[in-house]
């Protein structure tokens, strides 16, 4: 597959700690924004690249959007990998002649629904109930802290290197303004190191924000893209990866590596580029250490070298590989992926003010969920 | 019941396993007797961890819970300062770990350490012990402790 499609419109709700709207309303609002941005109407949409993983959420969004005409629905991975891989579903639908204009979206309302009580996620996974929760090996912050600890033991990663990831995200959030949840809360490395632990070695600043909001993007063929409002952003490569052992990270044979070891090479091959060509990236930053892990898994550096890679401002705007240019999920918003795509589109269109990556022509977006990973490579059209 | 109330009700009991749930009932029955049991396939001889009724290697359904020695090493560990499980809130800070059992390094068992004032190191040797979480109905779970060696 060589995708011949472009992203022609993006939409975002406000990203806040708490919003009054329910999830389907947020998602529908983001979709409306993406259509308006492209100059499209809802009746132009004949395809959905779905990553909700939920019959009820998907069809509530379509009802709220006022979708009346028949639509094709493509779905592959789940949560953020599903959203980041949505352009592959769109390309398949469009190139098969099943659809011309495909919408993708994701959103989250954990800010108002869960308010920090992340213990609810994954309670339906019964082996966690039996073997993990009674041992305090729960929730996600503990799982990911275990990976960070193992990385520290194997590779000598330092807490200051985790801190460099958090500090960069916070600096970029400040440049983003109110569309980043922690845009008003600057963070120095000294402040990071002085903060208390939640689950060693993780502190609050190592963890993604919990937020309300949604984001969406709309795709069509490059040929048609020329007709729409904004400068199109080309889909150059999409890669998907799956690892064994599902959501039980404790059992994974290669405990640290993510499925980015599969999705990355696939995306780079499809786009016919290499990590050296990438101008900026949005790696899946649910926890700071996962940024370091994906830098290695995607080939930006060798295994074990990710900790040193993030030091010295290399991942900050103005550095060699800016990451999380709108604060990512550590300081921007946690919406299961679509906000990482919309920010990459903004960077490639240009005009991001103080957070614009100079000369941005090639951007990479990553989605991760336990066993799954997706890598998306976008290019300035 | 609001979504928020539903979540709080679910989370309140998460630290207690359902010891009667058929797929893991024998594990907890073993723990109550002071035995650490791990399922093993009679068809191919491989461990089947976490338990499942179909062997992922040979598709046999002849899977039996077998006692193991209860010794292993710390694969990784976390000291938890803020518990998201209300039932463990009184115990913070606690240390929880993945222990790799000496029978097979792919047998990784999540386990709290009983002496959580000692910080372990990756690779440190440990041995199993058992803790009663509830008297009636009785719930016993394995824990591990650091040992010399």
Short mmCIF file of C-alpha atoms in Angstrom, two decimals:
data_model
loop_
_atom_site.label_atom_id
_atom_site.label_comp_id
_atom_site.label_asym_id
_atom_site.label_seq_id
_atom_site.Cartn_x
_atom_site.Cartn_y
_atom_site.Cartn_z
CA UNK A 1 0.00 0.00 0.00
CA UNK A 2 1.22 3.48 -0.88
CA UNK A 3 -1.31 5.86 0.62
CA UNK A 4 -2.46 8.55 -1.77
CA UNK A 5 -4.52 10.53 0.71
CA UNK A 6 -4.23 13.73 2.71
CA UNK A 7 -5.65 15.20 5.88
CA UNK A 8 -7.73 18.18 4.76
CA UNK A 9 -9.41 19.28 7.97
CA UNK A 10 -8.85 19.16 11.73
CA UNK A 11 -11.09 19.98 14.66
CA UNK A 12 -10.68 20.22 18.41
CA UNK A 13 -12.96 20.98 21.32
CA UNK A 14 -11.43 23.00 24.13
CA UNK A 15 -9.14 20.74 26.19
CA UNK A 16 -9.91 21.20 29.88
CA UNK A 17 -9.81 19.38 33.18
CA UNK A 18 -13.57 19.22 33.05
CA UNK A 19 -16.16 20.13 30.41
CA UNK A 20 -19.96 20.02 30.79
CA UNK A 21 -20.59 18.01 27.60
CA UNK A 22 -20.78 14.25 27.43
CA UNK A 23 -18.32 12.23 25.35
CA UNK A 24 -20.43 11.85 22.21
CA UNK A 25 -21.14 15.59 22.16
CA UNK A 26 -17.42 16.37 22.49
CA UNK A 27 -16.56 13.95 19.69
CA UNK A 28 -19.31 15.29 17.42
CA UNK A 29 -18.17 18.87 18.07
CA UNK A 30 -14.59 17.98 17.13
CA UNK A 31 -15.83 16.27 13.96
CA UNK A 32 -17.90 19.34 13.03
CA UNK A 33 -14.79 21.44 13.52
CA UNK A 34 -12.78 19.22 11.18
CA UNK A 35 -15.48 19.42 8.49
CA UNK A 36 -15.75 23.21 8.82
CA UNK A 37 -11.96 23.48 8.59
CA UNK A 38 -12.02 21.59 5.29
CA UNK A 39 -15.13 23.34 3.98
CA UNK A 40 -17.04 20.03 3.94
CA UNK A 41 -20.60 19.16 4.97
CA UNK A 42 -21.66 16.12 6.95
CA UNK A 43 -23.31 14.72 3.81
CA UNK A 44 -19.89 14.67 2.15
CA UNK A 45 -18.65 12.10 4.68
CA UNK A 46 -19.04 8.55 3.40
CA UNK A 47 -16.45 6.79 5.55
CA UNK A 48 -15.55 6.53 9.24
CA UNK A 49 -12.22 5.21 10.53
CA UNK A 50 -13.48 4.13 13.92
CA UNK A 51 -11.28 3.77 17.00
CA UNK A 52 -13.93 4.05 19.70
CA UNK A 53 -14.00 0.29 20.20
CA UNK A 54 -17.62 0.78 21.18
CA UNK A 55 -20.85 0.25 19.23
CA UNK A 56 -22.72 2.61 21.51
CA UNK A 57 -20.17 5.44 21.47
CA UNK A 58 -19.65 5.25 17.70
CA UNK A 59 -23.33 5.34 16.86
CA UNK A 60 -24.11 8.04 19.41
CA UNK A 61 -21.44 10.19 17.75
CA UNK A 62 -22.92 9.54 14.30
CA UNK A 63 -26.40 10.38 15.63
CA UNK A 64 -25.12 13.60 17.24
CA UNK A 65 -23.34 14.49 14.00
CA UNK A 66 -26.49 14.01 11.97
CA UNK A 67 -25.06 11.37 9.66
CA UNK A 68 -27.92 10.40 7.33
CA UNK A 69 -26.29 8.84 4.30
CA UNK A 70 -24.82 5.33 4.22
CA UNK A 71 -21.24 5.23 5.48
CA UNK A 72 -18.46 2.67 5.31
CA UNK A 73 -16.80 1.95 8.66
CA UNK A 74 -13.22 0.79 8.85
CA UNK A 75 -11.63 -0.28 12.11
CA UNK A 76 -8.31 -1.84 13.06
CA UNK A 77 -6.47 -1.22 16.35
CA UNK A 78 -7.93 0.21 19.55
CA UNK A 79 -7.77 3.47 21.48
CA UNK A 80 -4.80 5.64 20.44
CA UNK A 81 -3.25 3.07 18.06
CA UNK A 82 -6.63 2.93 16.33
CA UNK A 83 -6.78 6.70 15.94
CA UNK A 84 -3.18 7.02 14.82
CA UNK A 85 -3.68 4.15 12.34
CA UNK A 86 -6.98 5.63 11.07
CA UNK A 87 -5.28 7.02 7.93
CA UNK A 88 -4.49 3.45 6.85
CA UNK A 89 -8.17 2.52 7.16
CA UNK A 90 -9.04 5.69 5.25
CA UNK A 91 -6.54 4.89 2.51
CA UNK A 92 -7.89 1.35 2.16
CA UNK A 93 -11.51 2.55 1.95
CA UNK A 94 -10.66 5.33 -0.51
CA UNK A 95 -8.39 3.28 -2.72
CA UNK A 96 -10.93 0.44 -2.82
CA UNK A 97 -13.53 2.91 -4.05
CA UNK A 98 -15.73 2.32 -1.00
CA UNK A 99 -15.48 5.89 0.31
CA UNK A 100 -14.17 9.28 -0.74
CA UNK A 101 -14.14 11.29 2.48
CA UNK A 102 -13.26 9.63 5.79
CA UNK A 103 -13.58 11.01 9.29
CA UNK A 104 -11.53 9.90 12.31
CA UNK A 105 -11.80 11.08 15.91
CA UNK A 106 -11.07 10.30 19.51
CA UNK A 107 -11.88 11.86 22.81
CA UNK A 108 -11.94 11.26 26.50
CA UNK A 109 -13.94 12.55 29.47
CA UNK A 110 -11.94 11.00 32.28
CA UNK A 111 -11.30 14.49 33.65
CA UNK A 112 -14.93 14.82 34.75
CA UNK A 113 -15.79 11.11 35.04
CA UNK A 114 -12.85 9.68 36.93
CA UNK A 115 -11.14 12.65 38.57
CA UNK A 116 -7.88 10.90 39.19
CA UNK A 117 -9.40 7.57 40.12
CA UNK A 118 -7.74 5.66 37.33
CA UNK A 119 -8.22 2.40 39.25
CA UNK A 120 -11.34 1.67 37.22
CA UNK A 121 -9.54 1.01 33.95
CA UNK A 122 -9.12 -2.66 33.09
CA UNK A 123 -11.20 -3.97 36.00
CA UNK A 124 -12.89 -6.34 33.57
CA UNK A 125 -9.58 -8.17 33.00
CA UNK A 126 -10.08 -10.96 35.46
CA UNK A 127 -6.48 -12.15 35.74
CA UNK A 128 -5.63 -8.67 36.97
CA UNK A 129 -8.33 -9.08 39.62
CA UNK A 130 -6.84 -12.41 40.67
CA UNK A 131 -3.09 -11.84 40.52
CA UNK A 132 -2.28 -8.14 40.21
CA UNK A 133 -4.69 -5.95 42.19
CA UNK A 134 -4.43 -7.92 45.47
CA UNK A 135 -0.66 -7.47 45.19
CA UNK A 136 -0.87 -3.72 44.67
CA UNK A 137 0.42 -4.26 41.11
CA UNK A 138 -2.13 -1.77 39.84
CA UNK A 139 -3.11 0.58 38.23
CA UNK A 140 -1.25 1.68 35.11
CA UNK A 141 1.15 4.01 36.92
CA UNK A 142 2.48 0.98 38.85
CA UNK A 143 2.82 -1.15 35.70
CA UNK A 144 4.74 1.58 33.90
CA UNK A 145 6.86 2.43 36.94
CA UNK A 146 7.91 -1.22 36.92
CA UNK A 147 9.12 -0.83 33.35
CA UNK A 148 11.00 2.37 34.24
CA UNK A 149 12.68 0.65 37.21
CA UNK A 150 13.77 -2.27 35.04
CA UNK A 151 15.15 0.18 32.48
CA UNK A 152 17.09 1.97 35.22
CA UNK A 153 18.60 -1.34 36.33
CA UNK A 154 19.43 -2.58 32.82
CA UNK A 155 20.57 0.62 31.13
CA UNK A 156 21.38 3.06 33.91
CA UNK A 157 18.54 5.41 33.03
CA UNK A 158 18.42 8.31 35.48
CA UNK A 159 15.40 10.00 37.03
CA UNK A 160 16.67 13.29 35.57
CA UNK A 161 16.23 11.79 32.11
CA UNK A 162 12.58 11.07 32.87
CA UNK A 163 12.46 14.63 34.13
CA UNK A 164 13.84 15.98 30.85
CA UNK A 165 10.82 14.49 29.07
CA UNK A 166 8.40 16.09 31.54
CA UNK A 167 10.17 19.47 31.42
CA UNK A 168 10.12 19.59 27.60
CA UNK A 169 6.39 18.78 27.51
CA UNK A 170 5.68 21.51 30.06
CA UNK A 171 7.76 24.05 28.19
CA UNK A 172 5.85 23.32 24.98
CA UNK A 173 2.54 23.49 26.86
CA UNK A 174 3.43 27.01 27.99
CA UNK A 175 3.99 27.96 24.34
CA UNK A 176 0.60 26.47 23.45
CA UNK A 177 -1.49 28.53 25.86
CA UNK A 178 -4.88 27.53 27.19
CA UNK A 179 -5.34 24.59 24.81
CA UNK A 180 -2.73 22.79 26.94
CA UNK A 181 -3.93 21.82 30.41
CA UNK A 182 -0.65 22.61 32.14
CA UNK A 183 0.24 25.61 29.96
CA UNK A 184 0.12 27.83 33.06
CA UNK A 185 2.36 25.58 35.19
CA UNK A 186 6.03 25.84 34.23
CA UNK A 187 8.32 23.06 35.45
CA UNK A 188 12.08 23.14 36.00
CA UNK A 189 14.22 20.03 36.41
CA UNK A 190 14.91 21.07 40.02
CA UNK A 191 11.15 21.32 40.70
CA UNK A 192 10.67 17.95 39.08
CA UNK A 193 13.30 16.29 41.25
CA UNK A 194 11.91 17.88 44.43
CA UNK A 195 8.36 16.60 43.86
CA UNK A 196 7.10 13.55 45.79
CA UNK A 197 6.77 10.14 44.20
CA UNK A 198 3.46 8.48 43.33
CA UNK A 199 4.95 5.12 42.34
CA UNK A 200 8.76 5.21 42.26
CA UNK A 201 10.37 6.34 40.07
CA UNK A 202 7.26 8.15 38.83
CA UNK A 203 6.04 11.46 40.14
CA UNK A 204 2.87 13.28 39.05
CA UNK A 205 4.87 15.11 36.38
CA UNK A 206 5.77 11.79 34.74
CA UNK A 207 2.08 10.95 34.24
CA UNK A 208 -0.29 12.12 31.53
CA UNK A 209 -2.94 14.64 32.46
CA UNK A 210 -6.53 13.51 32.99
CA UNK A 211 -8.76 15.67 30.87
CA UNK A 212 -11.95 16.21 28.89
CA UNK A 213 -11.95 16.91 25.17
CA UNK A 214 -11.99 15.49 21.69
CA UNK A 215 -10.20 15.98 18.39
CA UNK A 216 -10.93 14.87 14.84
CA UNK A 217 -9.50 14.89 11.35
CA UNK A 218 -10.92 14.30 7.90
CA UNK A 219 -9.13 12.63 4.99
CA UNK A 220 -9.61 12.37 1.25
CA UNK A 221 -7.57 11.55 -1.84
CA UNK A 222 -4.69 13.89 -2.63
CA UNK A 223 -6.37 14.64 -5.92
CA UNK A 224 -9.51 15.90 -4.19
CA UNK A 225 -7.55 17.52 -1.36
CA UNK A 226 -6.55 20.43 -3.57
CA UNK A 227 -10.18 21.61 -3.55
CA UNK A 228 -10.42 22.16 0.20
CA UNK A 229 -9.77 25.08 2.49
CA UNK A 230 -6.38 24.56 4.02
CA UNK A 231 -3.00 23.35 2.88
CA UNK A 232 -3.38 19.55 2.81
CA UNK A 233 -1.06 17.37 4.87
CA UNK A 234 -0.06 14.15 3.12
CA UNK A 235 -0.28 10.72 4.72
CA UNK A 236 3.08 9.18 3.81
CA UNK A 237 3.26 6.05 5.90
CA UNK A 238 1.26 4.10 8.47
CA UNK A 239 2.51 1.09 10.39
CA UNK A 240 0.70 -1.19 12.83
CA UNK A 241 2.25 -3.45 15.43
CA UNK A 242 0.95 -6.08 17.83
CA UNK A 243 2.82 -7.93 20.61
CA UNK A 244 1.88 -11.12 22.44
CA UNK A 245 0.37 -11.29 25.94
CA UNK A 246 -2.18 -8.55 25.37
CA UNK A 247 -2.73 -6.22 28.27
CA UNK A 248 -0.67 -8.30 30.73
CA UNK A 249 2.59 -6.39 30.45
CA UNK A 250 3.98 -8.37 33.39
CA UNK A 251 4.07 -11.48 31.19
CA UNK A 252 5.58 -10.07 28.01
CA UNK A 253 8.73 -11.96 27.05
CA UNK A 254 10.51 -8.80 26.02
CA UNK A 255 9.22 -6.78 28.92
CA UNK A 256 10.33 -3.32 27.83
CA UNK A 257 9.93 -3.18 24.06
CA UNK A 258 6.67 -1.92 22.56
CA UNK A 259 5.03 -2.94 19.29
CA UNK A 260 6.68 0.18 17.84
CA UNK A 261 9.46 -2.24 16.85
CA UNK A 262 6.94 -3.47 14.24
CA UNK A 263 4.88 -0.35 13.49
CA UNK A 264 7.91 1.93 13.08
CA UNK A 265 9.78 0.01 10.36
CA UNK A 266 6.48 -0.57 8.52
CA UNK A 267 5.65 3.15 8.52
CA UNK A 268 9.17 4.23 7.55
CA UNK A 269 9.22 1.70 4.69
CA UNK A 270 5.82 2.82 3.40
CA UNK A 271 6.90 6.47 3.52
CA UNK A 272 10.37 5.62 2.17
CA UNK A 273 12.06 7.77 4.82
CA UNK A 274 14.22 7.08 7.88
CA UNK A 275 14.18 8.39 11.46
CA UNK A 276 16.87 10.92 10.47
CA UNK A 277 14.39 12.61 8.12
CA UNK A 278 11.80 13.30 10.85
CA UNK A 279 11.58 16.97 11.92
CA UNK A 280 9.35 16.49 14.99
CA UNK A 281 7.36 13.74 16.65
CA UNK A 282 4.49 13.11 19.02
CA UNK A 283 5.33 9.86 20.77
CA UNK A 284 2.70 8.27 23.00
CA UNK A 285 3.48 9.89 26.32
CA UNK A 286 1.18 8.23 28.83
CA UNK A 287 4.25 8.15 31.09
CA UNK A 288 7.59 9.87 30.56
CA UNK A 289 9.56 6.64 30.32
CA UNK A 290 7.49 5.46 27.38
CA UNK A 291 8.84 8.35 25.31
CA UNK A 292 12.37 7.09 25.95
CA UNK A 293 11.27 3.55 25.09
CA UNK A 294 9.65 4.54 21.79
CA UNK A 295 12.68 6.61 20.74
CA UNK A 296 14.61 3.34 20.86
CA UNK A 297 11.89 1.13 19.40
CA UNK A 298 11.37 3.49 16.45
CA UNK A 299 15.10 3.67 15.71
CA UNK A 300 15.82 7.27 16.70
CA UNK A 301 18.59 5.82 18.88
CA UNK A 302 19.90 2.40 19.84
CA UNK A 303 18.46 0.25 22.65
CA UNK A 304 19.56 1.60 26.01
CA UNK A 305 20.47 5.03 24.64
CA UNK A 306 17.05 6.67 24.89
CA UNK A 307 17.77 8.16 28.31
CA UNK A 308 20.82 10.04 27.10
CA UNK A 309 18.98 11.02 23.90
CA UNK A 310 16.41 13.19 25.70
CA UNK A 311 19.00 15.24 27.61
CA UNK A 312 20.41 18.63 26.71
CA UNK A 313 17.31 20.07 25.01
CA UNK A 314 17.41 17.70 22.04
CA UNK A 315 13.65 17.02 22.34
CA UNK A 316 12.67 20.65 22.90
CA UNK A 317 11.54 23.07 20.21
CA UNK A 318 14.76 24.37 18.67
CA UNK A 319 16.44 21.01 19.33
CA UNK A 320 17.21 18.19 16.95
CA UNK A 321 13.92 16.30 17.42
CA UNK A 322 11.19 18.29 19.18
CA UNK A 323 8.62 16.02 20.87
CA UNK A 324 5.15 16.79 22.26
CA UNK A 325 5.11 20.21 20.58
CA UNK A 326 1.76 21.18 22.18
CA UNK A 327 2.60 19.56 25.50
CA UNK A 328 1.60 16.08 24.36
CA UNK A 329 -0.34 14.06 26.88
CA UNK A 330 1.94 14.87 29.81
CA UNK A 331 1.03 18.56 29.73
CA UNK A 332 -1.50 19.09 26.91
CA UNK A 333 -4.45 16.72 27.00
CA UNK A 334 -5.07 12.98 27.16
CA UNK A 335 -7.56 12.21 24.41
CA UNK A 336 -6.39 8.82 23.15
CA UNK A 337 -4.43 10.06 20.19
CA UNK A 338 -6.36 12.45 17.93
CA UNK A 339 -4.88 15.59 19.51
CA UNK A 340 -1.42 14.28 18.65
CA UNK A 341 -2.50 14.01 15.01
CA UNK A 342 -4.14 17.46 14.91
CA UNK A 343 -1.03 19.09 16.41
CA UNK A 344 1.18 17.39 13.80
CA UNK A 345 -1.11 18.74 11.08
CA UNK A 346 -0.86 22.25 12.56
CA UNK A 347 2.94 22.05 12.62
CA UNK A 348 3.05 20.91 8.98
CA UNK A 349 0.67 23.66 7.88
CA UNK A 350 2.91 26.16 9.66
CA UNK A 351 1.94 29.21 11.65
CA UNK A 352 2.17 27.73 15.16
CA UNK A 353 3.77 30.90 16.52
CA UNK A 354 6.27 30.42 19.34
CA UNK A 355 5.98 26.65 19.23
CA UNK A 356 6.41 26.29 15.46
CA UNK A 357 9.14 23.84 14.52
CA UNK A 358 11.21 25.69 11.95
CA UNK A 359 11.11 24.09 8.52
CA UNK A 360 8.77 21.30 9.62
CA UNK A 361 8.23 19.03 6.61
CA UNK A 362 8.00 15.56 8.11
CA UNK A 363 6.27 14.64 11.37
CA UNK A 364 5.75 11.33 13.16
CA UNK A 365 2.83 10.45 15.45
CA UNK A 366 2.70 7.33 17.63
CA UNK A 367 -0.18 5.59 19.39
CA UNK A 368 0.35 2.92 22.05
CA UNK A 369 -1.92 0.66 24.06
CA UNK A 370 -0.22 -2.24 25.82
CA UNK A 371 0.07 -4.84 23.06
CA UNK A 372 -0.65 -2.42 20.22
CA UNK A 373 1.28 0.39 18.55
CA UNK A 374 0.73 2.52 15.48
CA UNK A 375 3.14 4.86 13.73
CA UNK A 376 1.94 7.57 11.35
CA UNK A 377 4.25 9.65 9.17
CA UNK A 378 2.82 12.90 7.78
CA UNK A 379 4.37 15.27 5.26
CA UNK A 380 3.84 18.90 4.34
CA UNK A 381 1.65 18.81 1.23
CA UNK B 1 -26.25 5.53 40.74
CA UNK B 2 -23.96 8.04 39.05
CA UNK B 3 -20.97 6.91 37.00
CA UNK B 4 -18.79 8.33 39.74
CA UNK B 5 -20.55 6.33 42.48
CA UNK B 6 -20.42 3.17 40.39
CA UNK B 7 -16.68 3.58 39.93
CA UNK B 8 -16.13 4.11 43.66
CA UNK B 9 -18.13 1.01 44.51
CA UNK B 10 -16.12 -1.12 42.06
CA UNK B 11 -12.75 0.23 43.15
CA UNK B 12 -13.42 -0.29 46.86
CA UNK B 13 -13.21 -4.07 46.52
CA UNK B 14 -10.46 -4.46 43.96
CA UNK B 15 -7.73 -5.43 46.44
CA UNK B 16 -9.58 -8.63 47.42
CA UNK B 17 -9.52 -11.49 44.90
CA UNK B 18 -12.61 -13.61 44.25
CA UNK B 19 -11.17 -16.86 45.60
CA UNK B 20 -14.15 -18.86 44.29
CA UNK B 21 -13.76 -17.79 40.65
CA UNK B 22 -13.26 -21.15 38.88
CA UNK B 23 -10.20 -20.31 36.72
CA UNK B 24 -8.12 -19.35 39.78
CA UNK B 25 -9.93 -21.18 42.62
CA UNK B 26 -7.16 -23.78 42.96
CA UNK B 27 -4.47 -21.11 43.17
CA UNK B 28 -6.15 -19.56 46.23
CA UNK B 29 -6.97 -22.94 47.75
CA UNK B 30 -3.25 -23.74 47.47
CA UNK B 31 -2.30 -20.44 49.05
CA UNK B 32 -4.64 -21.21 51.97
CA UNK B 33 -2.65 -24.45 52.48
CA UNK B 34 0.68 -22.64 52.21
CA UNK B 35 1.44 -23.80 48.66
CA UNK B 36 2.30 -21.71 45.62
CA UNK B 37 0.65 -23.42 42.63
CA UNK B 38 1.30 -22.73 38.95
CA UNK B 39 -0.57 -24.44 36.09
CA UNK B 40 1.39 -26.89 33.94
CA UNK B 41 0.34 -28.60 30.72
CA UNK B 42 0.37 -32.41 30.79
CA UNK B 43 0.46 -32.49 27.02
CA UNK B 44 3.69 -30.60 26.39
CA UNK B 45 5.06 -30.05 29.88
CA UNK B 46 5.02 -26.26 29.55
CA UNK B 47 3.91 -23.82 32.23
CA UNK B 48 0.65 -22.02 31.40
CA UNK B 49 0.86 -18.63 33.12
CA UNK B 50 -1.47 -16.80 33.64
CA UNK B 51 -3.87 -19.74 33.74
CA UNK B 52 -6.00 -20.60 30.74
CA UNK B 53 -7.93 -23.74 29.89
CA UNK B 54 -6.35 -24.27 26.45
CA UNK B 55 -2.56 -24.71 26.34
CA UNK B 56 -1.17 -21.97 24.05
CA UNK B 57 1.67 -24.30 22.96
CA UNK B 58 -0.07 -27.61 22.20
CA UNK B 59 -3.81 -26.85 22.59
CA UNK B 60 -4.17 -29.54 25.24
CA UNK B 61 -6.84 -29.06 27.89
CA UNK B 62 -4.96 -31.29 30.35
CA UNK B 63 -3.65 -28.53 32.55
CA UNK B 64 -2.93 -29.11 36.23
CA UNK B 65 -1.95 -26.85 39.10
CA UNK B 66 1.48 -27.93 40.36
CA UNK B 67 3.36 -26.74 43.46
CA UNK B 68 6.56 -24.77 42.85
CA UNK B 69 9.44 -24.10 45.23
CA UNK B 70 8.50 -20.53 45.96
CA UNK B 71 11.97 -19.11 45.36
CA UNK B 72 12.85 -16.53 42.77
CA UNK B 73 14.41 -13.17 42.00
CA UNK B 74 13.14 -9.62 41.74
CA UNK B 75 12.56 -8.88 38.05
CA UNK B 76 11.42 -5.33 38.73
CA UNK B 77 9.89 -3.49 41.67
CA UNK B 78 7.88 -0.38 42.53
CA UNK B 79 7.49 1.43 45.83
CA UNK B 80 3.96 2.82 45.78
CA UNK B 81 3.38 6.00 47.75
CA UNK B 82 -0.19 6.76 46.69
CA UNK B 83 -2.55 3.83 46.41
CA UNK B 84 -5.30 4.09 43.83
CA UNK B 85 -6.95 1.09 45.46
CA UNK B 86 -8.73 2.28 48.63
CA UNK B 87 -8.24 -1.16 50.22
CA UNK B 88 -4.45 -0.68 50.15
CA UNK B 89 -4.43 2.96 51.23
CA UNK B 90 -3.50 2.06 54.83
CA UNK B 91 -0.40 0.20 53.63
CA UNK B 92 1.39 2.91 51.66
CA UNK B 93 4.21 3.16 51.08
CA UNK B 94 4.34 -0.48 50.04
CA UNK B 95 6.71 -2.30 47.70
CA UNK B 96 5.27 -4.48 44.96
CA UNK B 97 7.36 -6.43 42.47
CA UNK B 98 7.41 -8.88 39.63
CA UNK B 99 9.16 -12.00 40.88
CA UNK B 100 10.62 -14.43 38.36
CA UNK B 101 10.39 -17.95 39.76
CA UNK B 102 13.46 -20.19 39.71
CA UNK B 103 11.57 -22.90 37.78
CA UNK B 104 11.33 -20.69 34.68
CA UNK B 105 12.16 -16.99 34.24
CA UNK B 106 8.96 -16.56 32.21
CA UNK B 107 6.96 -17.34 35.34
CA UNK B 108 6.64 -13.77 36.56
CA UNK B 109 4.45 -13.37 39.62
CA UNK B 110 3.27 -9.92 40.76
CA UNK B 111 3.71 -9.80 44.51
CA UNK B 112 3.86 -7.36 47.38
CA UNK B 113 6.90 -7.70 49.61
CA UNK B 114 6.11 -8.21 53.28
CA UNK B 115 8.98 -6.09 54.62
CA UNK B 116 8.43 -2.99 52.56
CA UNK B 117 10.84 -0.81 54.51
CA UNK B 118 13.67 -2.63 52.72
CA UNK B 119 14.19 -1.51 49.13
CA UNK B 120 14.98 -4.45 46.88
CA UNK B 121 17.26 -4.48 43.85
CA UNK B 122 16.56 -6.05 40.49
CA UNK B 123 17.96 -9.59 40.76
CA UNK B 124 17.64 -9.84 44.55
CA UNK B 125 16.60 -13.33 45.79
CA UNK B 126 13.18 -13.74 47.40
CA UNK B 127 10.99 -16.50 48.82
CA UNK B 128 7.25 -16.90 49.10
CA UNK B 129 5.20 -16.53 52.26
CA UNK B 130 1.44 -16.33 52.74
CA UNK B 131 -0.79 -13.65 54.23
CA UNK B 132 -4.43 -13.91 55.28
CA UNK B 133 -6.32 -10.89 53.96
CA UNK B 134 -9.72 -11.87 55.35
CA UNK B 135 -10.81 -14.46 57.93
CA UNK B 136 -14.36 -15.19 56.76
CA UNK B 137 -14.74 -16.05 54.03
CA UNK B 138 -11.06 -16.86 54.16
CA UNK B 139 -8.78 -15.16 51.64
CA UNK B 140 -5.07 -16.02 51.64
CA UNK B 141 -2.63 -14.66 49.07
CA UNK B 142 1.08 -15.21 48.48
CA UNK B 143 3.59 -12.49 49.28
CA UNK B 144 7.39 -12.56 48.96
CA UNK B 145 10.21 -11.61 51.28
CA UNK B 146 13.82 -10.75 50.55
CA UNK B 147 16.29 -13.46 51.58
CA UNK B 148 20.07 -13.63 51.82
CA UNK B 149 21.95 -15.07 48.89
#
